Amino acid sequence: QKEVEQDPGPLSVPEGAIVSLNCTYSNSAFQYFMWYRQYSRKGPELLMYTYSSGNKEDGRFTAQVDKSSKYISLFIRDSQPSDSATYLCAWLEAAGNKLTFGGGTRVLVKP
Amino acid sequence: GAGVSQSPSNKVTEKGKDVELRCDPISGHTALYWYRQSLGQGLEFLIYFQGNSAPDKSGLPSDRFSAERTGGSVSTLTIQRTQQEDSAVYLCASSLAPYQPQHFGDGTRLSIL
């Protein structure tokens, strides 16, 4: 079993729709949870960072963490064509500093 | 700029040559990381520097890979006797302190002919 499972997509949605992205993980040592956005030929850009179960909201973005189910989600409201990118979930263990990444989900928001 | 800066942005070299990749972290960030991103393997950790502590080299794939960080700031990743499987995007990240969010540069796209 992989440490992290993330659907590669592509996920295609119409402009204005809600984008829903998910990742599951198996390593109980994961304590910090992140979502990154990566445009083509650019580095990953941090969107959300959290370490507790529950919801965290930032503008159009909501991150949801369920540690008991080892499941994290990212929701993008009122999606725009500029949201078209690859979204990467990532984890940090409490005892280490290296990020473990999911494979990324490619999202296409069509005008 | 205020972000992580990497150079060169692209590098093409022949198999067997040595390459050096440079990373300039965000000013004031004490932690620096190198990752590699390739199609088949996704994003993989290579090495981590924190202050004056010994680096965590646990992700380096072979002894052809080495890195150093001078003066707690700029870092150089060196790949000796490059192989075709070394072709990838090499990403550098920095964070204000351990366990803080990591911010990435745009990477060096390395192609081995």
Coordinates of C-alpha atoms in Angstrom, one line a residue:
Chain A
Q1 CA 0.0 0.0 0.0
K2 CA 1.3 3.4 -0.9
E3 CA 1.8 5.9 1.9
V4 CA -0.3 8.5 0.1
E5 CA -3.1 8.0 -2.4
Q6 CA -4.3 10.8 -4.7
D7 CA -6.4 10.5 -7.8
P8 CA -4.3 11.9 -10.7
G9 CA -7.3 13.2 -12.6
P10 CA -7.7 15.2 -14.8
L11 CA -10.7 16.6 -13.0
S12 CA -12.6 18.9 -15.4
V13 CA -15.2 21.3 -14.0
P14 CA -17.1 24.4 -15.4
E15 CA -16.2 27.8 -14.2
G16 CA -18.0 28.7 -11.0
A17 CA -18.3 25.1 -9.8
I18 CA -16.9 23.7 -6.6
V19 CA -13.7 21.7 -7.0
S20 CA -13.3 18.8 -4.5
L21 CA -9.9 17.1 -4.1
N22 CA -9.0 14.2 -1.7
C23 CA -6.0 12.4 -0.4
T24 CA -5.8 9.4 1.9
Y25 CA -2.7 8.3 3.8
S26 CA -1.6 5.3 5.8
N27 CA 1.2 6.7 8.0
S28 CA 0.0 7.6 11.5
A29 CA 3.1 9.7 12.1
F30 CA 1.9 12.4 9.7
Q31 CA 1.0 15.4 11.8
Y32 CA 1.1 18.5 9.6
F33 CA -1.0 18.7 6.4
M34 CA -0.6 20.9 3.4
W35 CA -2.0 21.6 0.0
Y36 CA 0.1 23.0 -2.8
R37 CA -0.8 24.3 -6.2
Q38 CA 1.6 23.9 -9.1
Y39 CA 1.3 25.5 -12.4
S40 CA 3.2 24.1 -15.4
R41 CA 7.0 24.7 -15.3
K42 CA 6.6 26.4 -11.8
G43 CA 7.4 25.3 -8.3
P44 CA 4.7 24.2 -5.9
E45 CA 2.9 27.1 -4.2
L46 CA 1.6 26.7 -0.6
L47 CA -2.2 27.1 -0.4
M48 CA -3.1 25.6 3.0
Y49 CA -1.2 24.4 6.1
T50 CA -2.9 22.8 9.2
Y51 CA -2.1 20.4 11.9
S52 CA -5.4 19.6 13.5
S53 CA -8.5 17.8 12.5
G54 CA -11.4 19.9 11.2
N55 CA -11.9 22.6 8.7
K56 CA -9.7 25.6 7.8
E57 CA -10.9 28.3 5.5
D58 CA -8.9 30.9 3.5
G59 CA -10.9 32.8 0.9
R60 CA -12.3 30.5 -1.7
F61 CA -10.3 27.5 -0.3
T62 CA -11.3 25.2 2.5
A63 CA -9.1 22.4 3.8
Q64 CA -10.6 19.5 5.8
V65 CA -8.6 17.0 7.8
D66 CA -9.9 13.8 9.4
K67 CA -7.0 12.2 11.3
S68 CA -9.1 9.3 12.5
S69 CA -9.9 8.3 8.9
K70 CA -6.5 9.4 7.6
Y71 CA -8.2 11.6 4.9
I72 CA -7.7 15.2 3.8
S73 CA -9.7 17.3 1.4
L74 CA -9.5 20.6 -0.4
F75 CA -12.5 22.5 -1.7
I76 CA -12.3 25.4 -4.1
R77 CA -15.4 27.5 -4.3
D78 CA -16.4 29.6 -7.3
S79 CA -13.6 28.0 -9.4
Q80 CA -11.9 30.2 -12.1
P81 CA -9.9 29.2 -15.2
S82 CA -6.9 30.5 -13.3
D83 CA -7.4 27.7 -10.8
S84 CA -6.4 25.2 -13.6
A85 CA -3.3 23.6 -12.2
T86 CA -2.0 20.5 -10.4
Y87 CA -2.9 20.2 -6.7
L88 CA -0.6 18.3 -4.4
C89 CA -1.4 17.1 -1.0
A90 CA 1.6 16.8 1.4
W91 CA 2.4 15.7 4.9
L92 CA 5.1 16.3 7.5
E93 CA 5.9 13.8 10.2
A94 CA 6.2 15.1 13.8
A95 CA 9.7 13.6 14.0
G96 CA 11.0 14.7 10.7
N97 CA 11.2 17.6 8.2
K98 CA 10.8 16.0 4.8
L99 CA 7.5 16.5 3.1
T100 CA 5.8 13.4 1.7
F101 CA 3.7 14.3 -1.4
G102 CA 0.8 12.8 -3.2
G103 CA 1.1 12.3 -6.9
G104 CA -1.0 15.4 -7.6
T105 CA -4.4 15.9 -9.2
R106 CA -4.6 17.9 -12.4
V107 CA -7.6 20.2 -12.4
L108 CA -9.1 21.9 -15.5
V109 CA -11.6 24.7 -15.0
K110 CA -13.4 25.5 -18.3
P111 CA -14.7 29.0 -19.0
Chain B
G1 CA 12.5 39.2 -5.2
A2 CA 11.4 37.8 -1.9
G3 CA 11.0 34.1 -2.9
V4 CA 13.4 31.2 -3.3
S5 CA 15.7 31.7 -6.2
Q6 CA 17.2 28.8 -8.2
S7 CA 19.7 28.8 -11.0
P8 CA 20.0 27.8 -13.7
S9 CA 16.4 27.4 -14.7
N10 CA 17.3 24.9 -17.3
K11 CA 20.4 22.7 -17.8
V12 CA 21.3 20.3 -20.6
T13 CA 24.4 18.3 -20.3
E14 CA 26.0 15.1 -21.6
K15 CA 25.9 11.8 -19.7
G16 CA 29.0 11.5 -17.4
K17 CA 29.4 15.3 -16.8
D18 CA 29.2 16.9 -13.4
V19 CA 26.5 19.6 -12.7
E20 CA 26.0 22.1 -10.0
L21 CA 22.6 23.5 -9.1
R22 CA 22.2 26.6 -6.9
C23 CA 19.5 27.7 -4.4
D24 CA 19.2 31.0 -2.7
P25 CA 16.6 30.7 0.1
I26 CA 14.2 33.3 1.4
S27 CA 16.2 35.7 3.6
G28 CA 16.0 34.7 7.3
H29 CA 14.9 31.2 6.6
T30 CA 17.0 28.8 8.7
A31 CA 15.8 25.5 7.0
L32 CA 16.6 24.5 3.4
Y33 CA 15.5 21.5 1.5
W34 CA 16.1 19.9 -1.9
Y35 CA 13.5 17.8 -3.7
R36 CA 13.4 16.1 -7.1
Q37 CA 10.3 15.9 -9.3
S38 CA 10.1 13.4 -12.1
L39 CA 7.3 11.9 -14.1
G40 CA 7.5 8.4 -12.7
Q41 CA 8.4 9.2 -9.1
G42 CA 6.5 12.4 -8.3
L43 CA 8.1 14.8 -5.7
E44 CA 10.9 13.1 -3.6
F45 CA 12.9 14.5 -0.7
L46 CA 16.7 14.6 -1.2
I47 CA 18.4 16.5 1.6
Y48 CA 17.6 18.9 4.5
F49 CA 19.8 21.6 6.2
Q50 CA 19.0 23.3 9.5
G51 CA 21.3 25.9 10.9
N52 CA 24.7 24.5 11.8
S53 CA 23.4 21.0 12.4
A54 CA 24.5 18.0 10.3
P55 CA 22.3 17.7 7.2
D56 CA 19.7 14.9 6.8
K57 CA 21.0 13.2 3.7
S58 CA 18.6 10.3 3.9
G59 CA 16.9 11.0 0.5
L60 CA 20.0 11.2 -1.7
P61 CA 19.7 8.4 -4.2
S62 CA 23.4 7.6 -4.6
D63 CA 26.9 8.8 -3.6
R64 CA 27.1 10.8 -6.9
F65 CA 24.8 13.3 -5.2
S66 CA 26.1 15.8 -2.7
A67 CA 25.0 19.2 -1.3
E68 CA 26.4 21.9 0.8
R69 CA 25.1 25.0 2.4
T70 CA 27.6 27.8 2.9
G71 CA 27.2 30.5 5.6
G72 CA 23.7 29.2 6.5
S73 CA 22.3 30.7 3.3
V74 CA 23.0 29.6 -0.3
S75 CA 23.1 25.9 -1.1
T76 CA 24.6 24.0 -4.0
L77 CA 23.5 20.5 -5.1
T78 CA 26.1 18.7 -7.1
I79 CA 25.6 15.6 -9.2
Q80 CA 28.7 13.8 -10.4
R81 CA 29.0 11.6 -13.5
T82 CA 25.4 12.3 -14.5
Q83 CA 23.2 9.5 -15.8
Q84 CA 20.1 9.7 -17.9
E85 CA 17.9 8.7 -14.9
D86 CA 19.1 11.9 -13.2
S87 CA 16.9 13.9 -15.7
A88 CA 14.3 15.7 -13.6
V89 CA 13.3 19.0 -12.1
Y90 CA 15.3 19.8 -8.9
L91 CA 13.4 21.9 -6.5
C92 CA 14.7 23.9 -3.5
A93 CA 12.5 25.0 -0.6
S94 CA 13.1 26.9 2.5
S95 CA 11.2 27.5 5.8
L96 CA 11.5 30.0 8.6
A97 CA 12.1 27.2 11.1
P98 CA 11.7 23.4 11.3
Y99 CA 8.1 22.2 10.9
Q100 CA 7.1 25.6 9.4
P101 CA 5.6 25.8 5.9
Q102 CA 8.0 25.2 3.1
H103 CA 8.2 27.6 0.2
F104 CA 9.5 26.4 -3.1
G105 CA 11.5 27.9 -5.9
D106 CA 10.7 27.2 -9.6
G107 CA 13.3 24.6 -9.9
T108 CA 16.1 23.6 -12.3
R109 CA 15.0 21.5 -15.2
L110 CA 17.9 19.1 -15.8
S111 CA 18.2 17.1 -19.0
I112 CA 20.9 14.5 -19.5
L113 CA 21.6 13.6 -23.1

